[in-house]
Amino acid sequence: MEGTALVRRTANPRPRGPRRFTALLLAAAVLAVIPAALPGAAAAPAAAAPSSPGDEGGTKKLRDALESASKGHVEATTKLTNSKKRQRELGTQLKQVESRIATLTREVGVIAAESYRRGRLTPISALLNSASPQSFLERAAGLEMMAQRNDKQLRELAESLDQATRAKNAIDAEVREQQRQVEVIARKKRDAERALAAVGGNPSGGLISANSPLAKPAPRNSDGSWPRESCSIDDPTTNGCITPRTLHALNQAKANGFKRHASCHRSGGGGEHPKGRACDFSAATGGFENVDASGGDRSYGNSLAAFYVKNASRLGVLYVIWYRQIWMPGTGWRGYNGNGDPASDHTNHVHLSML
């Protein structure tokens, strides 16, 4: 019996040590291959970053040109807005000063007319004509008050005229500042159009929807400009970092129903990703697929792109790229062709770059 039992134990020995580990690896490999070999089986899309990491569909020279043009446009627009605001404030101030000048001019005119009517009445003659000591004192007090009043009015009139002159000069300066910024905006638009001409940058229909939800505005400086930010916040989509403004834009998209896979920071490549100022949003539900989005996936991308366009000034958007098109504040939607693959043509994901 003992011999039989020994034979049974050794007839089918269990793999041990390295042999057992090898057998398990082979079994896992077989299980992984079987679903792909079955008819009609489809591999699940991987939630990975788009192919050609860091490639936003153009050369570094193109990306630098677009960044410069878009930033220049936003900065000039902010300065133009501030200048117009200052001009309105100065206009209100000028109206108030001019109203005060009109009142003072009338009062001074009354004094001058009275002096002329009385034949240039002097203080000495006024006092000599006093009928009594009491009248003399009353006239003396009246002359002192009149002198103080006249002096005050004349001084106020001179100051008001000076204020009016300064306000008018300041308004003229603001008008010149506005003309300069309008010229900067026009120049930045031409720069962007020249840069985009190399990648089919003709005007396109674009994606704009009045029904897109409004995002919560990101913080600005007191003068309306955007604060400088570094890559200082943990990126919830990768192991890298992003700027606070980029995180705000990402969270606002999620808060408004855009919750499909996103990838922001990249350690290598060009563009805004390594700076923590860009995010890619997959059009497909399962992640980035190396195919052109269609149907509901394309509709999702359309809606997301329109959301960021509508809220560009609220969030600090530098540009948006989607489905062979790019939107910039100074140009609107323009054609933007990449290298012919879904990643560089941005037909499988929406690209967002931030100021």
Coordinates of C-alpha atoms in Angstrom, one line a residue:
M1 CA 0.0 0.0 0.0
E2 CA 2.8 2.4 0.8
G3 CA 4.4 1.6 -2.5
T4 CA 1.2 2.2 -4.4
A5 CA 0.6 5.5 -2.5
L6 CA 4.1 6.6 -3.4
V7 CA 3.5 5.9 -7.0
R8 CA 0.3 7.9 -7.0
R9 CA 2.0 10.9 -5.4
T10 CA 4.8 10.9 -7.9
A11 CA 2.9 10.0 -11.0
N12 CA 1.4 13.5 -11.3
P13 CA 3.7 15.7 -9.4
R14 CA 2.6 19.4 -9.0
P15 CA 5.0 22.0 -10.5
R16 CA 7.1 23.6 -7.8
G17 CA 9.4 26.5 -7.6
P18 CA 10.4 28.0 -11.0
R19 CA 8.6 25.3 -13.0
R20 CA 5.3 26.2 -11.3
F21 CA 5.8 29.9 -11.9
T22 CA 6.5 29.2 -15.6
A23 CA 3.3 27.2 -15.9
L24 CA 1.3 30.0 -14.4
L25 CA 2.7 32.5 -16.9
L26 CA 1.9 30.3 -19.8
A27 CA -1.7 29.9 -18.6
A28 CA -2.1 33.6 -18.2
A29 CA -0.7 34.2 -21.7
V30 CA -3.2 31.7 -23.2
L31 CA -6.1 33.3 -21.4
A32 CA -5.1 36.7 -22.7
V33 CA -4.9 35.5 -26.3
I34 CA -8.1 33.5 -26.4
P35 CA -10.6 36.5 -26.3
A36 CA -8.8 38.2 -29.2
A37 CA -8.9 35.0 -31.3
L38 CA -12.6 34.5 -30.8
P39 CA -14.8 35.7 -33.7
G40 CA -16.3 39.1 -33.1
A41 CA -14.2 39.8 -30.0
A42 CA -13.0 43.4 -29.6
A43 CA -10.2 44.6 -27.5
A44 CA -11.1 47.2 -24.8
P45 CA -9.7 50.7 -25.5
A46 CA -6.8 51.7 -23.3
A47 CA -7.2 54.8 -21.2
A48 CA -3.7 56.1 -22.2
A49 CA -2.4 59.4 -23.5
P50 CA -2.8 60.1 -27.2
S51 CA -0.2 58.7 -29.5
S52 CA 2.8 61.0 -30.3
P53 CA 3.0 62.4 -26.8
G54 CA 3.6 66.2 -26.7
D55 CA 2.7 66.6 -30.4
E56 CA -0.1 69.1 -30.8
G57 CA -0.2 68.7 -34.5
G58 CA 2.5 71.2 -35.5
T59 CA 6.1 72.2 -35.1
K60 CA 7.6 73.9 -32.1
K61 CA 7.9 77.1 -34.2
L62 CA 4.2 76.9 -35.0
R63 CA 3.2 76.3 -31.4
D64 CA 5.4 79.2 -30.2
A65 CA 3.9 81.5 -32.8
L66 CA 0.3 80.6 -31.8
E67 CA 1.1 81.0 -28.1
S68 CA 2.6 84.4 -28.7
A69 CA -0.2 85.5 -30.9
S70 CA -2.9 84.3 -28.5
K71 CA -1.3 85.7 -25.4
G72 CA -0.6 89.0 -27.1
H73 CA -4.2 89.3 -28.2
V74 CA -5.6 88.5 -24.7
E75 CA -3.2 91.0 -23.0
A76 CA -4.0 93.8 -25.5
T77 CA -7.7 93.1 -25.1
T78 CA -7.4 93.4 -21.3
K79 CA -5.5 96.7 -21.7
L80 CA -8.0 98.0 -24.2
T81 CA -10.9 97.2 -21.8
N82 CA -9.1 98.9 -18.9
S83 CA -8.4 102.0 -21.0
K84 CA -12.1 102.2 -22.0
K85 CA -13.0 101.9 -18.3
R86 CA -10.6 104.7 -17.3
Q87 CA -12.0 106.9 -20.2
R88 CA -15.5 106.4 -18.9
E89 CA -14.4 107.3 -15.4
L90 CA -12.6 110.4 -16.6
G91 CA -15.6 111.4 -18.7
T92 CA -17.8 111.3 -15.6
Q93 CA -15.2 113.3 -13.7
L94 CA -15.0 115.9 -16.4
K95 CA -18.8 116.4 -16.5
Q96 CA -18.8 117.0 -12.8
V97 CA -16.0 119.5 -13.0
E98 CA -17.6 121.3 -15.9
S99 CA -20.8 121.6 -14.0
R100 CA -18.9 123.1 -11.1
I101 CA -17.1 125.5 -13.4
A102 CA -20.5 126.7 -14.8
T103 CA -21.8 127.4 -11.3
L104 CA -18.6 129.2 -10.2
T105 CA -18.6 131.2 -13.4
R106 CA -22.1 132.4 -12.8
E107 CA -21.3 133.4 -9.2
V108 CA -18.1 135.2 -10.2
G109 CA -20.1 137.0 -12.9
V110 CA -22.6 138.2 -10.4
I111 CA -19.8 139.6 -8.2
A112 CA -18.2 141.3 -11.2
A113 CA -21.6 142.8 -12.3
E114 CA -22.3 144.1 -8.8
S115 CA -18.9 145.7 -8.6
Y116 CA -19.4 147.4 -12.0
R117 CA -22.9 148.6 -11.0
R118 CA -21.7 150.2 -7.9
G119 CA -18.9 152.0 -9.7
R120 CA -16.0 149.9 -8.3
L121 CA -17.0 150.4 -4.7
T122 CA -13.8 150.3 -2.6
P123 CA -13.5 149.3 1.0
I124 CA -12.5 152.8 2.1
S125 CA -15.5 154.5 0.4
A126 CA -17.8 151.9 1.8
L127 CA -16.6 152.5 5.4
L128 CA -16.6 156.3 5.0
N129 CA -20.2 156.2 4.1
S130 CA -21.2 154.6 7.4
A131 CA -23.8 156.6 9.3
S132 CA -22.8 155.3 12.8
P133 CA -20.1 153.3 14.5
Q134 CA -22.4 150.2 14.5
S135 CA -22.9 150.6 10.8
F136 CA -19.1 151.0 10.4
L137 CA -18.5 147.7 12.2
E138 CA -21.2 145.9 10.2
R139 CA -19.8 147.1 6.9
A140 CA -16.3 146.1 7.9
A141 CA -17.5 142.6 8.8
G142 CA -19.4 142.4 5.5
L143 CA -16.4 143.5 3.5
E144 CA -14.2 140.8 5.1
M145 CA -16.8 138.1 4.3
M146 CA -17.2 139.3 0.8
A147 CA -13.4 139.3 0.3
Q148 CA -13.2 135.7 1.6
R149 CA -16.1 134.5 -0.5
N150 CA -14.7 136.1 -3.6
D151 CA -11.3 134.8 -3.1
K152 CA -12.6 131.3 -2.4
Q153 CA -14.8 131.3 -5.5
L154 CA -12.0 132.6 -7.7
R155 CA -9.6 130.0 -6.3
E156 CA -12.1 127.2 -6.8
L157 CA -12.8 128.3 -10.3
A158 CA -9.1 128.3 -11.2
E159 CA -8.7 124.8 -9.6
S160 CA -11.7 123.5 -11.5
L161 CA -10.4 124.8 -14.8
D162 CA -7.1 123.1 -14.1
Q163 CA -8.9 119.8 -13.2
A164 CA -10.9 120.0 -16.4
T165 CA -7.7 120.5 -18.5
R166 CA -6.0 117.5 -16.8
A167 CA -9.1 115.3 -17.3
K168 CA -9.2 116.2 -21.0
N169 CA -5.5 115.5 -21.4
A170 CA -6.0 112.1 -19.7
I171 CA -8.9 111.2 -21.9
D172 CA -6.8 112.1 -25.0
A173 CA -4.1 109.8 -23.6
E174 CA -6.5 106.9 -23.1
V175 CA -7.8 107.3 -26.7
R176 CA -4.2 107.1 -27.9
E177 CA -3.7 104.0 -25.7
Q178 CA -6.8 102.4 -27.2
Q179 CA -5.6 103.0 -30.7
R180 CA -2.2 101.3 -29.8
Q181 CA -4.0 98.3 -28.4
V182 CA -6.3 98.0 -31.3
E183 CA -3.2 98.0 -33.6
V184 CA -1.6 95.3 -31.4
I185 CA -4.8 93.1 -31.6
A186 CA -4.8 93.5 -35.4
R187 CA -1.1 92.6 -35.6
K188 CA -1.4 89.5 -33.3
K189 CA -4.3 88.3 -35.5
R190 CA -2.2 88.7 -38.6
D191 CA 0.6 86.8 -36.9
A192 CA -1.7 83.9 -36.0
E193 CA -3.2 83.8 -39.5
R194 CA 0.3 83.6 -41.1
A195 CA 1.4 80.9 -38.7
L196 CA -1.8 78.9 -39.4
A197 CA -1.6 79.3 -43.1
A198 CA 1.0 76.5 -43.2
V199 CA -1.4 74.0 -41.7
G200 CA -4.6 74.8 -43.7
G201 CA -5.7 77.6 -41.4
N202 CA -8.6 78.9 -43.4
P203 CA -11.7 80.2 -41.5
S204 CA -14.0 77.4 -40.6
G205 CA -17.6 77.0 -39.4
G206 CA -16.3 76.2 -35.9
L207 CA -18.1 75.0 -32.9
I208 CA -20.0 77.7 -30.9
S209 CA -23.1 77.0 -28.9
A210 CA -25.2 79.6 -27.1
N211 CA -26.5 76.7 -25.0
S212 CA -23.2 75.8 -23.6
P213 CA -23.2 76.1 -19.8
L214 CA -21.4 79.0 -18.1
A215 CA -18.3 78.1 -16.1
K216 CA -17.3 79.7 -12.8
P217 CA -14.7 82.4 -13.5
A218 CA -11.1 81.8 -12.6
P219 CA -9.4 84.4 -10.3
R220 CA -7.9 87.5 -12.0
N221 CA -5.7 90.3 -10.9
S222 CA -7.3 93.5 -9.8
D223 CA -6.6 95.1 -13.2
G224 CA -8.3 92.2 -15.0
S225 CA -5.1 90.5 -16.2
W226 CA -4.3 86.9 -15.5
P227 CA -1.9 86.1 -12.7
R228 CA 1.3 84.2 -13.6
E229 CA 1.1 80.6 -12.4
S230 CA 3.6 77.8 -12.3
C231 CA 3.1 74.0 -12.5
S232 CA 2.5 73.8 -8.7
I233 CA -0.7 71.7 -8.3
D234 CA -0.9 67.9 -8.4
D235 CA -2.4 66.7 -11.6
P236 CA -5.4 64.4 -10.8
T237 CA -5.1 62.8 -14.3
T238 CA -1.3 61.9 -14.1
N239 CA 1.6 61.8 -11.7
G240 CA 2.7 65.3 -12.8
C241 CA 1.7 68.8 -12.0
I242 CA -0.6 71.5 -13.5
T243 CA -1.3 75.2 -12.8
P244 CA -4.1 76.2 -10.6
R245 CA -5.9 77.8 -13.6
T246 CA -5.6 74.5 -15.6
L247 CA -7.0 72.6 -12.6
H248 CA -9.9 75.0 -12.4
A249 CA -10.7 74.6 -16.1
L250 CA -10.6 70.8 -15.7
N251 CA -12.9 70.8 -12.7
Q252 CA -15.3 73.2 -14.4
A253 CA -15.6 70.8 -17.3
K254 CA -16.3 67.9 -14.9
A255 CA -18.8 70.0 -13.0
N256 CA -20.7 70.6 -16.2
G257 CA -21.0 66.9 -17.2
F258 CA -17.7 66.4 -19.3
K259 CA -16.4 63.4 -17.3
R260 CA -14.7 61.2 -19.9
H261 CA -11.0 60.3 -19.6
A262 CA -8.5 63.3 -19.6
S263 CA -4.8 63.5 -19.5
C264 CA -3.0 66.8 -18.7
H265 CA 0.7 66.8 -17.7
R266 CA 3.4 65.2 -19.8
S267 CA 7.1 65.1 -18.8
G268 CA 8.4 65.3 -22.4
G269 CA 7.6 66.8 -25.7
G270 CA 6.7 70.3 -26.6
G271 CA 3.6 72.5 -26.3
E272 CA 1.9 73.4 -23.0
H273 CA 1.6 69.9 -21.5
P274 CA 5.1 69.8 -19.9
K275 CA 4.3 73.3 -18.4
G276 CA 1.1 72.0 -16.8
R277 CA -1.0 74.3 -18.9
A278 CA -2.8 71.8 -21.2
C279 CA -5.2 68.9 -21.1
D280 CA -6.4 66.3 -23.6
F281 CA -9.9 65.0 -23.3
S282 CA -10.8 61.7 -25.0
A283 CA -13.9 61.7 -27.2
A284 CA -14.5 58.0 -26.6
T285 CA -16.0 56.8 -23.3
G286 CA -13.3 54.2 -22.7
G287 CA -10.3 56.4 -23.3
F288 CA -8.1 57.5 -26.2
E289 CA -8.8 55.4 -29.3
N290 CA -6.6 55.6 -32.4
V291 CA -9.7 56.3 -34.6
D292 CA -11.6 59.3 -35.7
A293 CA -14.5 60.0 -33.4
S294 CA -17.9 59.6 -34.8
G295 CA -21.5 59.6 -33.7
G296 CA -22.0 60.3 -30.0
D297 CA -18.3 60.5 -29.4
R298 CA -17.9 63.3 -31.9
S299 CA -21.0 65.1 -30.5
Y300 CA -19.3 64.9 -27.1
G301 CA -16.1 66.4 -28.5
N302 CA -18.2 69.2 -30.2
S303 CA -19.9 70.0 -27.0
L304 CA -16.7 70.1 -24.9
A305 CA -14.9 72.3 -27.4
A306 CA -17.9 74.7 -27.6
F307 CA -17.9 74.8 -23.8
Y308 CA -14.3 76.0 -23.6
V309 CA -14.8 78.5 -26.4
K310 CA -17.8 80.1 -24.7
N311 CA -16.0 80.3 -21.4
A312 CA -12.6 81.2 -22.8
S313 CA -12.5 84.7 -21.1
R314 CA -13.9 83.2 -17.9
L315 CA -11.3 80.4 -17.6
G316 CA -8.2 81.9 -19.3
V317 CA -8.1 79.7 -22.5
L318 CA -5.1 80.1 -24.8
Y319 CA -6.5 77.9 -27.6
V320 CA -8.7 74.8 -28.3
I321 CA -8.0 72.2 -30.9
W322 CA -10.6 69.7 -32.1
Y323 CA -11.2 67.8 -35.3
R324 CA -8.7 69.5 -37.6
Q325 CA -9.7 72.9 -36.3
I326 CA -8.2 75.3 -33.8
W327 CA -9.9 78.2 -31.9
M328 CA -8.0 81.2 -30.7
P329 CA -9.3 84.4 -29.1
G330 CA -8.1 86.5 -32.0
T331 CA -9.0 84.4 -35.0
G332 CA -12.0 82.3 -34.1
W333 CA -12.1 78.8 -35.6
R334 CA -9.5 78.0 -38.2
G335 CA -8.4 74.8 -40.1
Y336 CA -5.6 73.0 -38.3
N337 CA -4.3 69.8 -40.0
G338 CA -1.8 67.6 -38.3
N339 CA 0.1 64.6 -39.7
G340 CA -2.9 62.7 -40.8
D341 CA -3.4 60.5 -37.7
P342 CA -6.2 60.9 -35.2
A343 CA -3.8 62.1 -32.4
S344 CA -2.1 64.9 -34.4
D345 CA -5.3 65.8 -36.3
H346 CA -7.2 65.9 -32.9
T347 CA -10.0 63.8 -34.2
N348 CA -10.0 61.5 -31.2
H349 CA -9.5 64.1 -28.5
V350 CA -10.1 67.7 -27.6
H351 CA -6.9 69.7 -26.8
L352 CA -7.1 72.6 -24.3
S353 CA -4.2 75.0 -23.7
M354 CA -4.3 77.6 -21.0
L355 CA -2.8 81.0 -20.4

